[in-house]
mmCIF file of C-alpha atoms in Angstrom:
data_model
loop_
_atom_site.group_PDB
_atom_site.id
_atom_site.type_symbol
_atom_site.label_atom_id
_atom_site.label_comp_id
_atom_site.label_asym_id
_atom_site.label_seq_id
_atom_site.Cartn_x
_atom_site.Cartn_y
_atom_site.Cartn_z
ATOM 1 C CA TYR J 24 -10.343 8.362 -10.733
ATOM 2 C CA SER J 25 -8.455 11.298 -9.250
ATOM 3 C CA LYS J 26 -7.479 10.056 -5.775
ATOM 4 C CA MET J 27 -3.937 9.013 -4.838
ATOM 5 C CA PHE J 28 -2.230 7.220 -1.965
ATOM 6 C CA VAL J 29 1.161 8.760 -1.144
ATOM 7 C CA GLY J 30 3.486 6.546 0.907
ATOM 8 C CA GLY J 31 7.018 6.935 2.231
ATOM 9 C CA LEU J 32 6.522 10.468 3.543
ATOM 10 C CA SER J 33 9.094 12.088 5.777
ATOM 11 C CA TRP J 34 7.850 12.526 9.342
ATOM 12 C CA ASP J 35 8.504 16.262 8.767
ATOM 13 C CA THR J 36 6.212 16.618 5.746
ATOM 14 C CA THR J 37 3.188 18.816 6.414
ATOM 15 C CA ASP J 38 -0.235 18.838 4.735
ATOM 16 C CA GLU J 39 0.619 22.258 3.304
ATOM 17 C CA GLY J 40 4.001 21.120 1.955
ATOM 18 C CA LEU J 41 2.442 18.045 0.360
ATOM 19 C CA ARG J 42 -0.326 20.116 -1.233
ATOM 20 C CA LYS J 43 2.184 22.657 -2.559
ATOM 21 C CA TYR J 44 4.398 19.931 -4.071
ATOM 22 C CA PHE J 45 1.557 18.170 -5.880
ATOM 23 C CA SER J 46 -0.027 21.450 -7.041
ATOM 24 C CA ASP J 47 2.650 21.447 -9.757
ATOM 25 C CA PHE J 48 0.712 18.539 -11.348
ATOM 26 C CA GLY J 49 -2.782 20.037 -11.164
ATOM 27 C CA GLU J 50 -5.375 21.512 -8.840
ATOM 28 C CA VAL J 51 -5.416 19.643 -5.498
ATOM 29 C CA GLU J 52 -8.931 19.389 -4.044
ATOM 30 C CA ASP J 53 -8.056 17.510 -0.860
ATOM 31 C CA CYS J 54 -4.860 16.501 0.887
ATOM 32 C CA THR J 55 -4.628 14.682 4.226
ATOM 33 C CA ILE J 56 -1.627 13.131 5.968
ATOM 34 C CA LEU J 57 -2.829 10.304 8.220
ATOM 35 C CA ARG J 58 -1.791 10.743 11.858
ATOM 36 C CA ASP J 59 -1.771 8.584 14.985
ATOM 37 C CA GLN J 60 -3.705 9.546 18.128
ATOM 38 C CA ASP J 61 -0.729 11.656 19.281
ATOM 39 C CA GLY J 62 -0.804 13.691 16.069
ATOM 40 C CA ARG J 63 2.367 12.156 14.576
ATOM 41 C CA SER J 64 2.423 11.406 10.883
ATOM 42 C CA ARG J 65 1.909 7.748 9.956
ATOM 43 C CA GLY J 66 4.090 8.342 6.882
ATOM 44 C CA PHE J 67 1.348 8.301 4.270
ATOM 45 C CA ALA J 68 -1.420 10.490 2.888
ATOM 46 C CA PHE J 69 -4.390 10.601 0.566
ATOM 47 C CA LEU J 70 -4.589 13.287 -2.064
ATOM 48 C CA THR J 71 -7.396 14.140 -4.503
ATOM 49 C CA PHE J 72 -6.892 16.089 -7.706
ATOM 50 C CA LYS J 73 -9.654 17.950 -9.508
ATOM 51 C CA GLU J 74 -8.749 16.178 -12.779
ATOM 52 C CA PRO J 75 -7.824 12.480 -13.268
ATOM 53 C CA ALA J 76 -5.173 13.571 -15.815
ATOM 54 C CA SER J 77 -3.151 15.019 -12.909
ATOM 55 C CA VAL J 78 -2.786 11.505 -11.458
ATOM 56 C CA ASN J 79 -1.341 10.337 -14.782
ATOM 57 C CA ALA J 80 1.159 13.214 -14.725
ATOM 58 C CA VAL J 81 2.298 12.244 -11.216
ATOM 59 C CA MET J 82 2.725 8.567 -12.172
ATOM 60 C CA CYS J 83 5.187 9.390 -14.970
ATOM 61 C CA ARG J 84 8.179 10.144 -12.745
ATOM 62 C CA GLU J 85 9.884 9.613 -9.387
ATOM 63 C CA HIS J 86 9.300 12.060 -6.546
ATOM 64 C CA VAL J 87 11.443 13.416 -3.703
ATOM 65 C CA LEU J 88 9.850 15.558 -0.997
ATOM 66 C CA ASP J 89 11.558 16.874 2.136
ATOM 67 C CA GLY J 90 14.689 14.874 1.260
ATOM 68 C CA LYS J 91 12.870 11.540 0.990
ATOM 69 C CA THR J 92 11.787 9.522 -2.030
ATOM 70 C CA ILE J 93 8.023 9.226 -1.807
ATOM 71 C CA ASP J 94 5.769 6.618 -3.376
ATOM 72 C CA PRO J 95 2.585 8.045 -4.911
ATOM 73 C CA LYS J 96 0.134 5.472 -6.286
ATOM 74 C CA ARG J 97 -3.260 5.653 -7.880
ATOM 75 C CA ALA J 98 -5.711 4.949 -5.038
ATOM 76 C CA ILE J 99 -7.880 1.890 -5.506
ATOM 77 C CA PRO J 100 -11.574 2.838 -5.331
ATOM 78 C CA ARG J 101 -13.388 1.423 -2.292
ATOM 79 C CA GLU J 102 -15.718 -0.671 -4.480
ATOM 80 C CA GLU J 103 -12.695 -2.417 -6.032
ATOM 81 C CA HIS J 104 -11.470 -3.390 -2.543
ATOM 82 C CA LEU J 105 -14.811 -5.098 -1.977
ATOM 83 C CA ARG J 106 -14.096 -7.551 -4.809
ATOM 84 C CA ASN J 107 -11.699 -9.386 -2.475
ATOM 85 C CA THR J 108 -8.636 -8.835 -4.633
ATOM 86 C CA ARG J 109 -6.409 -7.707 -1.761
ATOM 87 C CA TYR J 110 -4.562 -10.248 0.349
ATOM 88 C CA PHE J 111 -2.641 -10.142 3.611
ATOM 89 C CA VAL J 112 0.734 -11.871 3.191
ATOM 90 C CA GLY J 113 2.386 -13.055 6.414
ATOM 91 C CA GLY J 114 5.726 -14.644 7.209
ATOM 92 C CA LEU J 115 7.776 -12.397 4.926
ATOM 93 C CA SER J 116 11.553 -12.481 5.144
ATOM 94 C CA HIS J 117 13.091 -9.244 6.415
ATOM 95 C CA SER J 118 14.848 -9.019 3.035
ATOM 96 C CA THR J 119 11.575 -9.071 1.057
ATOM 97 C CA THR J 120 10.820 -5.825 -0.774
ATOM 98 C CA SER J 121 7.683 -4.599 -2.520
ATOM 99 C CA ASP J 122 9.468 -5.287 -5.819
ATOM 100 C CA SER J 123 10.381 -8.896 -4.964
ATOM 101 C CA MET J 124 6.825 -9.426 -3.723
ATOM 102 C CA ARG J 125 5.413 -8.023 -6.976
ATOM 103 C CA THR J 126 7.680 -10.292 -9.043
ATOM 104 C CA PHE J 127 6.688 -13.371 -7.025
ATOM 105 C CA PHE J 128 2.927 -12.745 -7.033
ATOM 106 C CA SER J 129 2.839 -11.795 -10.734
ATOM 107 C CA GLN J 130 2.766 -15.522 -11.514
ATOM 108 C CA TYR J 131 -0.754 -15.597 -9.992
ATOM 109 C CA GLY J 132 -2.234 -12.678 -11.949
ATOM 110 C CA LYS J 133 -1.871 -8.987 -12.737
ATOM 111 C CA VAL J 134 -0.574 -7.264 -9.604
ATOM 112 C CA VAL J 135 -1.986 -3.784 -9.044
ATOM 113 C CA ASP J 136 -0.135 -3.023 -5.791
ATOM 114 C CA CYS J 137 2.356 -4.588 -3.360
ATOM 115 C CA THR J 138 3.290 -3.179 0.025
ATOM 116 C CA VAL J 139 5.697 -4.503 2.657
ATOM 117 C CA MET J 140 4.855 -2.982 6.030
ATOM 118 C CA VAL J 141 7.861 -1.450 7.795
ATOM 119 C CA ASP J 142 8.536 -0.296 11.336
ATOM 120 C CA ARG J 143 8.405 3.499 11.413
ATOM 121 C CA GLU J 144 11.373 3.783 13.810
ATOM 122 C CA THR J 145 13.816 1.277 12.282
ATOM 123 C CA GLY J 146 12.620 1.148 8.667
ATOM 124 C CA ARG J 147 12.819 -2.652 8.922
ATOM 125 C CA SER J 148 10.163 -4.976 7.553
ATOM 126 C CA LYS J 149 7.490 -6.075 10.034
ATOM 127 C CA GLY J 150 7.320 -9.456 8.273
ATOM 128 C CA PHE J 151 3.986 -8.911 6.568
ATOM 129 C CA GLY J 152 2.461 -6.972 3.720
ATOM 130 C CA PHE J 153 -0.396 -6.756 1.263
ATOM 131 C CA VAL J 154 -0.774 -7.649 -2.398
ATOM 132 C CA THR J 155 -3.650 -6.465 -4.601
ATOM 133 C CA PHE J 156 -4.593 -8.118 -7.868
ATOM 134 C CA GLU J 157 -6.650 -6.778 -10.758
ATOM 135 C CA ASP J 158 -9.233 -9.526 -10.201
ATOM 136 C CA ALA J 159 -10.006 -12.363 -7.792
ATOM 137 C CA SER J 160 -9.368 -15.291 -10.168
ATOM 138 C CA ASN J 161 -6.314 -16.307 -8.112
ATOM 139 C CA THR J 162 -8.008 -16.870 -4.737
ATOM 140 C CA GLU J 163 -7.842 -20.668 -4.754
ATOM 141 C CA GLN J 164 -4.169 -20.648 -5.781
ATOM 142 C CA LEU J 165 -3.202 -18.361 -2.897
ATOM 143 C CA VAL J 166 -5.426 -18.520 0.143
ATOM 144 C CA GLY J 167 -4.364 -21.162 2.645
ATOM 145 C CA GLN J 168 -1.712 -22.689 0.383
ATOM 146 C CA ALA J 169 1.301 -24.161 2.187
ATOM 147 C CA ASN J 170 3.561 -24.152 -0.870
ATOM 148 C CA LEU J 171 4.190 -20.420 -1.187
ATOM 149 C CA PHE J 172 7.899 -19.624 -0.842
ATOM 150 C CA LEU J 173 9.154 -16.064 -1.291
ATOM 151 C CA ASP J 174 12.807 -15.122 -0.727
ATOM 152 C CA ASP J 175 13.508 -18.635 0.667
ATOM 153 C CA LYS J 176 10.815 -18.317 3.313
ATOM 154 C CA GLN J 177 7.380 -19.898 3.486
ATOM 155 C CA VAL J 178 4.671 -17.236 3.412
ATOM 156 C CA ARG J 179 0.904 -17.399 3.716
ATOM 157 C CA ALA J 180 -1.780 -15.404 1.994
ATOM 158 C CA LEU J 181 -5.135 -14.642 3.564
ATOM 159 C CA ALA J 182 -8.094 -12.874 2.038
ATOM 160 C CA LEU J 183 -8.171 -9.469 3.697
ATOM 161 C CA ILE J 184 -11.534 -10.113 5.360
ATOM 162 C CA THR J 185 -10.108 -13.301 6.936
ATOM 163 C CA TYR J 186 -7.047 -11.377 8.122
ATOM 164 C CA ARG J 187 -9.223 -8.748 9.803
ATOM 165 C CA VAL J 188 -11.249 -11.412 11.629
ATOM 166 C CA PHE J 189 -8.066 -13.238 12.737
ATOM 167 C CA ARG J 190 -6.489 -9.963 13.901
ATOM 168 C CA ALA J 191 -9.567 -9.041 15.910
ATOM 169 C CA HIS J 192 -9.261 -12.386 17.719
ATOM 170 C CA GLY J 193 -5.488 -12.124 18.281
ATOM 171 C CA ILE J 194 -4.671 -15.026 15.933
ATOM 172 C CA VAL J 195 -2.247 -12.906 13.839
ATOM 173 C CA ASP J 196 -0.404 -9.648 14.594
#
């Protein structure tokens, strides 16, 4: 798979600058920074290389672009998302990081990705995030459990489909 998610972008990073940076790792077929309706960067992008080996080359080191450490990750194919391995995690402490989340949730299975959502203006946690597991064998241990405590705060995990339904009805942020 040759698609990547690139998070933590500077608001000043351009599509061209991103493409140029990653061209050092292989031929870039597509590169798109996601933008809001006003055209401002949302701080992340999707990038597709011609060869999957380029993704491996990127993953082997840390990256700084436009003065900011960026976070490239192997994108998870859409069909893998459909296996219900991604969970919304609400009630996070403002001190919770992606690393502390990964450590905590590793007791429930192999964690593929952890993301704490942050406010674009302040850089502060919004109090929720997402965790993705390699498989869905952990669903019963996580979803709806009241005994999940991360960084001294009770958190809750919802299957992503449940989260989307709740959000649409204003039950969660």
